PDB file of C-alpha atoms and ligand atoms in Angstrom:
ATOM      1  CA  UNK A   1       2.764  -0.872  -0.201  1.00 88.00           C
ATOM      2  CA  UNK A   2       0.693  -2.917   1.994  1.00 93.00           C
ATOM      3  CA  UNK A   3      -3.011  -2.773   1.754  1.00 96.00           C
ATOM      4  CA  UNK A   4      -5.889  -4.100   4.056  1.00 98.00           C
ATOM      5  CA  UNK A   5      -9.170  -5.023   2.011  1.00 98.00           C
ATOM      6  CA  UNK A   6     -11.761  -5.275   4.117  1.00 98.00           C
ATOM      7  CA  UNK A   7     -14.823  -6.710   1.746  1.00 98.00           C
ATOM      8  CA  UNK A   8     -17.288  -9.573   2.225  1.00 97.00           C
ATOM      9  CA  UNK A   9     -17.884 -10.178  -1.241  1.00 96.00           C
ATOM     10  CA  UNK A  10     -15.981 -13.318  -2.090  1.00 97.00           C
ATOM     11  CA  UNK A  11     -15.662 -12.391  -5.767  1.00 95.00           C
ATOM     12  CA  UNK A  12     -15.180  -8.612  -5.636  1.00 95.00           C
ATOM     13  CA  UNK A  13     -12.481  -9.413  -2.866  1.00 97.00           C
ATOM     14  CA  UNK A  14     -10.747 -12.176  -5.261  1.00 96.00           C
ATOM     15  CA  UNK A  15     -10.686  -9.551  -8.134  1.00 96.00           C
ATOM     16  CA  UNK A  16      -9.296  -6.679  -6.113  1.00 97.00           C
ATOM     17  CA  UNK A  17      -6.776  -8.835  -4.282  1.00 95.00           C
ATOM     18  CA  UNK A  18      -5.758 -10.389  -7.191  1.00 95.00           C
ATOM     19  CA  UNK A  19      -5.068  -7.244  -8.990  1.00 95.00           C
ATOM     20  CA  UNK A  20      -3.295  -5.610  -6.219  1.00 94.00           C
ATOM     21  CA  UNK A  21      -1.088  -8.189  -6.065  1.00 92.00           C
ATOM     22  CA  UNK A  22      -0.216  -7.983  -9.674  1.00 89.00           C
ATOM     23  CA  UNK A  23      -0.130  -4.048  -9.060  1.00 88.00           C
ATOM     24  CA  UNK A  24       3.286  -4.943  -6.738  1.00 88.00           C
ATOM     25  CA  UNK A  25       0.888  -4.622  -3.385  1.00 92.00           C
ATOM     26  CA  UNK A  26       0.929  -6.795  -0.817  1.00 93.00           C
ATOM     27  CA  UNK A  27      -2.837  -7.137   0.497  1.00 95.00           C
ATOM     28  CA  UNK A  28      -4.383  -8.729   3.231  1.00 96.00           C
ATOM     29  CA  UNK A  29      -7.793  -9.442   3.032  1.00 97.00           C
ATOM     30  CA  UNK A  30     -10.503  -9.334   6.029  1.00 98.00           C
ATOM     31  CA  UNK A  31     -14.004 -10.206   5.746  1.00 98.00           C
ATOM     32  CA  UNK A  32     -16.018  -8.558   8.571  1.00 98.00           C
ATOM     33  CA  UNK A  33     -15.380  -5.383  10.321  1.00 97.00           C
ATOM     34  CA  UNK A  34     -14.239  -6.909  13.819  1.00 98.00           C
ATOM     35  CA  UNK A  35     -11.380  -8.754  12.192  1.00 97.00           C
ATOM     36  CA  UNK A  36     -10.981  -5.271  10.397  1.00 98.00           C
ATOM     37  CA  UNK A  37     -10.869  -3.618  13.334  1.00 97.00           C
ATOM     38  CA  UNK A  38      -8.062  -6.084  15.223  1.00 96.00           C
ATOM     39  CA  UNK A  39      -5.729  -6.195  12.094  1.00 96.00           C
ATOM     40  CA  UNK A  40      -5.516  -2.291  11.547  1.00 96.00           C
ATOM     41  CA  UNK A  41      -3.668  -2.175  15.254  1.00 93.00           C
ATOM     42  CA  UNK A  42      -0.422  -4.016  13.172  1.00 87.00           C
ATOM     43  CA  UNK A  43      -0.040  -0.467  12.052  1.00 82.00           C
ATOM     44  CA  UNK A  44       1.438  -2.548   9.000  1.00 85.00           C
ATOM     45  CA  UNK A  45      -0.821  -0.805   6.356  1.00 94.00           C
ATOM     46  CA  UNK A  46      -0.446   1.637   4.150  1.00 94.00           C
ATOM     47  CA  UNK A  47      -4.314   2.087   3.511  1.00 97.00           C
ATOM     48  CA  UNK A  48      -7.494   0.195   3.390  1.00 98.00           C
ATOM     49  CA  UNK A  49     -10.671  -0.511   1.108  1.00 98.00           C
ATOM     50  CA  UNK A  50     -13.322  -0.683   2.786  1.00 97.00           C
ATOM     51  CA  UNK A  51     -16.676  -2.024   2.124  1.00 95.00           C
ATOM     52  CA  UNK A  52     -19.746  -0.503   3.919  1.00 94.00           C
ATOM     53  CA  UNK A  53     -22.159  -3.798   4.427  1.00 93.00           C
ATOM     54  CA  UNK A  54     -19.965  -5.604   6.277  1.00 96.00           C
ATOM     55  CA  UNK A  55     -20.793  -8.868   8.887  1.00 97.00           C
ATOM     56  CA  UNK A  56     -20.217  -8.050  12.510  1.00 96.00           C
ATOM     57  CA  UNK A  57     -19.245  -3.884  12.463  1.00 97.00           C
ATOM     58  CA  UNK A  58     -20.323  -1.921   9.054  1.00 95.00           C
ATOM     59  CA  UNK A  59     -17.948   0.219   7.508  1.00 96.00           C
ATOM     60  CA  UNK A  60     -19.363   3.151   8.758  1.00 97.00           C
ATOM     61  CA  UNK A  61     -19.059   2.640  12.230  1.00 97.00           C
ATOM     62  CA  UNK A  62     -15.607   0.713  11.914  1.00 98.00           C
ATOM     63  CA  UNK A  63     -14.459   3.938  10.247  1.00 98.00           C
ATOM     64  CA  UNK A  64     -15.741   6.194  12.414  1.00 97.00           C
ATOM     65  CA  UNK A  65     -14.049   4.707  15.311  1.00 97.00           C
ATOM     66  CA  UNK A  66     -10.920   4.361  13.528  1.00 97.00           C
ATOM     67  CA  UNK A  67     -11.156   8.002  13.187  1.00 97.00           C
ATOM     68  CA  UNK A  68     -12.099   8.545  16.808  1.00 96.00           C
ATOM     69  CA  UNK A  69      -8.785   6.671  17.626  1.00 95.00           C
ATOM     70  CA  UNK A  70      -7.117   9.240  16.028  1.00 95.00           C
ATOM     71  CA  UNK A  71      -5.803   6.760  13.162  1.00 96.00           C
ATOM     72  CA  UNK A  72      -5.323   8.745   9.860  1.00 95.00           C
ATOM     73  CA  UNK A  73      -4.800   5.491   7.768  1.00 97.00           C
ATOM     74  CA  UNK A  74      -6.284   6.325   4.693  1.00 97.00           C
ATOM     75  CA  UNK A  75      -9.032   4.753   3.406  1.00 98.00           C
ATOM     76  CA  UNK A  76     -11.190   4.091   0.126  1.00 98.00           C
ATOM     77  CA  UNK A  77     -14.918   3.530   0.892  1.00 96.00           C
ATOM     78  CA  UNK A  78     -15.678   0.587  -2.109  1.00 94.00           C
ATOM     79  CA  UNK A  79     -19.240   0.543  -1.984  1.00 88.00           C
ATOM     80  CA  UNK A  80     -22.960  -0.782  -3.945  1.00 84.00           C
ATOM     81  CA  UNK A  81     -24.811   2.045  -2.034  1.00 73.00           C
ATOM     82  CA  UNK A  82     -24.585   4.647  -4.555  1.00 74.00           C
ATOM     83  CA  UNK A  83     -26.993   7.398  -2.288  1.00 82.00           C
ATOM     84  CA  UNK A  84     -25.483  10.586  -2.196  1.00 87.00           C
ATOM     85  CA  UNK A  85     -26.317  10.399   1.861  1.00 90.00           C
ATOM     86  CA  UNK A  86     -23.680   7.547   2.183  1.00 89.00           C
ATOM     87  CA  UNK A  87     -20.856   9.574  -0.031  1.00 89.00           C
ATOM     88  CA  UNK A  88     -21.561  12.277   2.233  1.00 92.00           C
ATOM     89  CA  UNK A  89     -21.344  10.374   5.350  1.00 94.00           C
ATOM     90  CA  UNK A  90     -18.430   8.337   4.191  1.00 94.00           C
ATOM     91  CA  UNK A  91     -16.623  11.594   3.775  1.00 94.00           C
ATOM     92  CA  UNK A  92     -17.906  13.628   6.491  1.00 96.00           C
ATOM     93  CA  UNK A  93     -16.411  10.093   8.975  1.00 96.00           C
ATOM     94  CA  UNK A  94     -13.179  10.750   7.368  1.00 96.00           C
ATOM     95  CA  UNK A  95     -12.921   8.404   4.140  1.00 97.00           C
ATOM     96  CA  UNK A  96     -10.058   9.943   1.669  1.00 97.00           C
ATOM     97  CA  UNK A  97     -11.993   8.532  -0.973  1.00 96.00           C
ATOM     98  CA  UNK A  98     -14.940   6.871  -2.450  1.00 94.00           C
ATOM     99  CA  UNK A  99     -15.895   4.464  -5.772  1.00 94.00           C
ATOM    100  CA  UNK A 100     -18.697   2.641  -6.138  1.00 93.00           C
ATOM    101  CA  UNK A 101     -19.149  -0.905  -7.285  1.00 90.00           C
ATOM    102  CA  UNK A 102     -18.157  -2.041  -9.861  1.00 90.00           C
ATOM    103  CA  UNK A 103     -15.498   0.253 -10.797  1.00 93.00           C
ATOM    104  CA  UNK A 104     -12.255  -0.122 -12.547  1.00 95.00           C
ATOM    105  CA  UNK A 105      -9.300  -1.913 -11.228  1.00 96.00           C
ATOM    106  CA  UNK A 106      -7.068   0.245 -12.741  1.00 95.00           C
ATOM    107  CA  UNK A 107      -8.528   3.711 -11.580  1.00 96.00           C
ATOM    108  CA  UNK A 108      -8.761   1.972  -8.061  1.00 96.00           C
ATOM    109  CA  UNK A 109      -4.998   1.461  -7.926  1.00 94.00           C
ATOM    110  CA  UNK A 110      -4.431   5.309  -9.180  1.00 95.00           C
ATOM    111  CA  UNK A 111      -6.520   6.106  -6.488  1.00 96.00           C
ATOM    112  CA  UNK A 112      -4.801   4.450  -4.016  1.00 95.00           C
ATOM    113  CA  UNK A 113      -1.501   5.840  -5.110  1.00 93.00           C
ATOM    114  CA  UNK A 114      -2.987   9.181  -4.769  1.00 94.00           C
ATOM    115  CA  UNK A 115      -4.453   8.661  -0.836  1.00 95.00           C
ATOM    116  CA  UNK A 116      -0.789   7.397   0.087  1.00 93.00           C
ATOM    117  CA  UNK A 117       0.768  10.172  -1.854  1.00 90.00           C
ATOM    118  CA  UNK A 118      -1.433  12.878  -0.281  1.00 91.00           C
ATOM    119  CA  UNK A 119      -0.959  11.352   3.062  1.00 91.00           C
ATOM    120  CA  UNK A 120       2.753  11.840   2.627  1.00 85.00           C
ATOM    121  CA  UNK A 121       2.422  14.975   2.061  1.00 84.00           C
ATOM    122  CA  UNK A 122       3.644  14.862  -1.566  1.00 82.00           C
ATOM    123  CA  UNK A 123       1.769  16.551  -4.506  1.00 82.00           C
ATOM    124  CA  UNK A 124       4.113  14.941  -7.424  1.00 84.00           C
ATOM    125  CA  UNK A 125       3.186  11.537  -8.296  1.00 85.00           C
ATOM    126  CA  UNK A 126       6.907  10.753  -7.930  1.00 90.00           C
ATOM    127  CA  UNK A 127       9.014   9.433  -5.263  1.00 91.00           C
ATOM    128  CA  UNK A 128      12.658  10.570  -4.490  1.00 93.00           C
ATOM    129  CA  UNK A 129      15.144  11.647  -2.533  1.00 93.00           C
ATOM    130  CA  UNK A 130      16.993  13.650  -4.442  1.00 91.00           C
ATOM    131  CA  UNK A 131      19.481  10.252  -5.858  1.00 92.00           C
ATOM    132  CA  UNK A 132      16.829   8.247  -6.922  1.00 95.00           C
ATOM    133  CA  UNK A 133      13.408   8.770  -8.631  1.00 95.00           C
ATOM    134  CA  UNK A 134      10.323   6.072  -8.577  1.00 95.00           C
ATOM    135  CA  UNK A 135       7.350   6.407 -11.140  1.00 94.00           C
ATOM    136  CA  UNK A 136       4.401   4.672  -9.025  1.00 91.00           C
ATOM    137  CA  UNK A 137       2.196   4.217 -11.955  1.00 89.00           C
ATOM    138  CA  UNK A 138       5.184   2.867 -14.519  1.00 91.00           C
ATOM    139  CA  UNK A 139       7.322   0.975 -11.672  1.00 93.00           C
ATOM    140  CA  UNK A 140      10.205   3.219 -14.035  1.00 96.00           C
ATOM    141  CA  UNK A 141      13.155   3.979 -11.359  1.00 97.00           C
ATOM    142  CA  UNK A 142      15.486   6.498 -12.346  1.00 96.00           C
ATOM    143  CA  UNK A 143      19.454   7.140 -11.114  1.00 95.00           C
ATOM    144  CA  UNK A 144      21.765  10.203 -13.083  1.00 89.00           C
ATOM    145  CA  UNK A 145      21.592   8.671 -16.494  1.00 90.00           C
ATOM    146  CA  UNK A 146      20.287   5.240 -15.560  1.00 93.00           C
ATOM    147  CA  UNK A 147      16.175   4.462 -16.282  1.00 95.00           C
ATOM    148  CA  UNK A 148      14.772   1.381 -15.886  1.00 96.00           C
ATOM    149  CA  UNK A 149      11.630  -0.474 -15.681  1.00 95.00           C
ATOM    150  CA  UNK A 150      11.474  -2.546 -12.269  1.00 95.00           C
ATOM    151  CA  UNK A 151       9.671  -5.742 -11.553  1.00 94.00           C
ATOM    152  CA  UNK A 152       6.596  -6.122  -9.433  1.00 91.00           C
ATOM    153  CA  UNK A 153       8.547  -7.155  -6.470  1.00 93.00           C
ATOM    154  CA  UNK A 154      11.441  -4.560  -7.021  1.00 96.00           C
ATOM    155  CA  UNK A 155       9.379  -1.876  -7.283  1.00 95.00           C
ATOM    156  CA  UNK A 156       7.421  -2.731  -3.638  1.00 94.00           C
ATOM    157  CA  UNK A 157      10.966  -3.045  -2.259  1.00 96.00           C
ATOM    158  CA  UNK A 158      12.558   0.604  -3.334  1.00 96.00           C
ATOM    159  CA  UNK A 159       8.803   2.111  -2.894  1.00 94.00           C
ATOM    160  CA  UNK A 160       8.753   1.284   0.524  1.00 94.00           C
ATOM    161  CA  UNK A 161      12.493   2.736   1.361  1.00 96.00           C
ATOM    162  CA  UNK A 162      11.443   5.898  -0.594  1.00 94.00           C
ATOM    163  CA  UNK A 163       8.452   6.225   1.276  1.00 91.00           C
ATOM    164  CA  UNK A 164      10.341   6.943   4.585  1.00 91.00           C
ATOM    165  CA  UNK A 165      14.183   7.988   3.413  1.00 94.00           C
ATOM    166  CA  UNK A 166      16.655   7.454   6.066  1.00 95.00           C
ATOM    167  CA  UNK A 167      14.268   4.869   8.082  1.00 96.00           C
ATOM    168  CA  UNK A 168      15.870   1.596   8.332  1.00 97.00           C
ATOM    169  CA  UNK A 169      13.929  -1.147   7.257  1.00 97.00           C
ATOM    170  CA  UNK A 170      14.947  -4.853   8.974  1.00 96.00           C
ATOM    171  CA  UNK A 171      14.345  -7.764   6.986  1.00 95.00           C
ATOM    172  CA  UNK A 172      11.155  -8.962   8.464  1.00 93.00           C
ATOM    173  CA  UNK A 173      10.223  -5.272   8.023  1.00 93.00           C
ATOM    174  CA  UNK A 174      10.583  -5.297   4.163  1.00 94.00           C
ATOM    175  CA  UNK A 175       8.934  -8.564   3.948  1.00 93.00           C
ATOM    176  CA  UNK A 176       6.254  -7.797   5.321  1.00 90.00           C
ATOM    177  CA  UNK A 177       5.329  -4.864   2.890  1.00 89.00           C
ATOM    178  CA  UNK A 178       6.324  -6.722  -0.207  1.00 90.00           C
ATOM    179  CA  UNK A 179       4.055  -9.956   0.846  1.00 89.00           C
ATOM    180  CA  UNK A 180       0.545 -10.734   2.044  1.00 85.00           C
ATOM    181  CA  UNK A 181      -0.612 -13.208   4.475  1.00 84.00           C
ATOM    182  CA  UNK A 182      -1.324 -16.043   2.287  1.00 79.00           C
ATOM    183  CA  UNK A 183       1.947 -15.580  -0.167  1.00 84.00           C
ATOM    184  CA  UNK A 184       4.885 -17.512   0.867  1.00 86.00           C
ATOM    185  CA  UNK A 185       7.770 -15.843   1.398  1.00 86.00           C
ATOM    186  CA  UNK A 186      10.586 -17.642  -0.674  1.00 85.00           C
ATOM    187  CA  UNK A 187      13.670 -17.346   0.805  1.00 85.00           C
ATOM    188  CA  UNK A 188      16.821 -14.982   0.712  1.00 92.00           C
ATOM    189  CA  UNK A 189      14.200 -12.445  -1.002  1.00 93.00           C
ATOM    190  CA  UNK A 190      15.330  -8.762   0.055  1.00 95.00           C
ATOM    191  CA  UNK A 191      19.174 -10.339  -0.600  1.00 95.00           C
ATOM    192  CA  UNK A 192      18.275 -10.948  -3.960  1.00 96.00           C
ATOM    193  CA  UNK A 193      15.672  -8.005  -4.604  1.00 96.00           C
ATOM    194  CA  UNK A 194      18.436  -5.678  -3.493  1.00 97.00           C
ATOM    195  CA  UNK A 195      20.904  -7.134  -5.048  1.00 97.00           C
ATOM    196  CA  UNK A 196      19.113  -6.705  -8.932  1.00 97.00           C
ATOM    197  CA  UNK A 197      18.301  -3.259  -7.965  1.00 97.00           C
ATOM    198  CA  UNK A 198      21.788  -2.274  -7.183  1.00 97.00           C
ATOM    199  CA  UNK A 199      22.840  -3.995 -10.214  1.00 97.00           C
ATOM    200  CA  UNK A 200      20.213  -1.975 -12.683  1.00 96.00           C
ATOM    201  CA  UNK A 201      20.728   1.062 -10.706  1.00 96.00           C
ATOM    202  CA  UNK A 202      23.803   1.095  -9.371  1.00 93.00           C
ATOM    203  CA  UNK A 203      25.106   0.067  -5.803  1.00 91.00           C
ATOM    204  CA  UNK A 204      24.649   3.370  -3.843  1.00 92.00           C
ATOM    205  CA  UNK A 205      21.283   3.181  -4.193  1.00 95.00           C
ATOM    206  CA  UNK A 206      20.088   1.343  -0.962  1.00 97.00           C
ATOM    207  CA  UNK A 207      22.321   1.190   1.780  1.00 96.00           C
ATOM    208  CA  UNK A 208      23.147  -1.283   4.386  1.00 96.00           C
ATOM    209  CA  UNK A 209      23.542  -1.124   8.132  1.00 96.00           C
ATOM    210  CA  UNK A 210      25.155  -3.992   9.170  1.00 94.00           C
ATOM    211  CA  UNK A 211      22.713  -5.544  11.665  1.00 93.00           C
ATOM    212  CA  UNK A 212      20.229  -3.489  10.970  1.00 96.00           C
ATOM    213  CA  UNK A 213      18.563  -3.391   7.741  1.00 96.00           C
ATOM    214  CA  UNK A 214      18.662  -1.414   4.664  1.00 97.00           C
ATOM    215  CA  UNK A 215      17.788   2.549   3.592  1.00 97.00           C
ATOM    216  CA  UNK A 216      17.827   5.105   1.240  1.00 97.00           C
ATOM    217  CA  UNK A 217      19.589   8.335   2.304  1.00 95.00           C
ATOM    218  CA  UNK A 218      17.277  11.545   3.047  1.00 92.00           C
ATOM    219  CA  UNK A 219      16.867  14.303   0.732  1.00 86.00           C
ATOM    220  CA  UNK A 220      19.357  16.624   1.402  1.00 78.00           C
ATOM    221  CA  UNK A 221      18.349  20.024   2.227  1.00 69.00           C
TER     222      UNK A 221
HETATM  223 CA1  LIG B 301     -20.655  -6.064   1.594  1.00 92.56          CA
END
């Protein structure tokens, strides 16, 4: 999952990146709403945090016109301004969710995970499709009898082909959702990251097009 942090705070954006990153996110981090603004037409992002006093566009107004765009990206407001007014505008501008400063790292990640889920149109905190099962919260992947615990970076990998089953996802494509801007990618990475979670969860799992990329087959109805 890919997340853009839009926050001007140098130490509340270090904490939340940080974090993230340790959550299995990949996060890019912005610091005024312009840049915001520019970086959100990638269409690479899952969701956003956004802080309301922002340099150059506040979060209000780079929200609303996200909104007026018709972009349903969802997005946390992460805010100091605890008035009931802003909550209410915040909302009313189309925020998914609010939490005010400071707030807990943990319940902003569960939060997150809910906004994505909702916006997939999933009530179950699960992912699957039907042959494999992904806990969010746990990073616990399960397969007919097989259930293991996944690491940071195997978990982004299978979340993001169970997000969208029967996509194909290039290389460039996965890398980009398992790493931010600033985090090198090291080489051979979805070779490897597919090949451990073949090996814990057996090799149908994630399939290959030759030439193409990699996938995990759609439910079957
Ligand atoms: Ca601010």
């Amino acid at each position: 999952m890919r997340i853009l942090l839009v926050e001007d705070d140098a130490m509340i954006g270090e904490a939340v990146s940080l974090f993230l990153r340790d959550s299995a996110c990949a996060v890019d981090w912005v610091k005024d709403g312009v840049t915001a603004a520019q970086v959100i037409e990638t269409g690479e992002y899952q969701a956003m945090l956004l802080d309301l006093g922002l340099p150059r566009r506040d979060g209000f107004e780079l929200l609303h016109r996200l909104r007026q765009a018709g972009n349903d990206l969802p997005v946390i407001i992460i805010t100091a301004r605890d008035s009931i007014q802003d909550r209410i505008k915040g909302l009313d501008l189309g925020a998914d969710d609010y939490m005010i400063k400071p707030f807990d790292l943990n319940e902003l990640i569960a939060r997150l995970r809910a906004v994505v889920r909702r916006h997939g149109g999933r009530a179950a905190p699960w992912l699957t499709n039907g042959t494999v099962s992904l806990d969010p919260a746990s990073h616990e992947a399960h397969h007919g009898d097989v259930t293991v615990t996944l690491s940071a970076r195997e978990f982004a990998l299978l979340h993001t082909l169970l997000l969208a089953p029967g996509t194909i996802f290039s290389r460039t494509a996965l890398e980009e959702r398992i790493y931010g801007w600033n985090e090198e990618v090291e080489s051979n990475v979805v070779d490897f990251l597919i090949h451990s979670i073949r090996k814990k969860l057996g090799g149908d799992v994630i399939k290959n097009i030759r030439g193409a990329g990699w996938l995990v087959d759609k439910p079957r109805t």
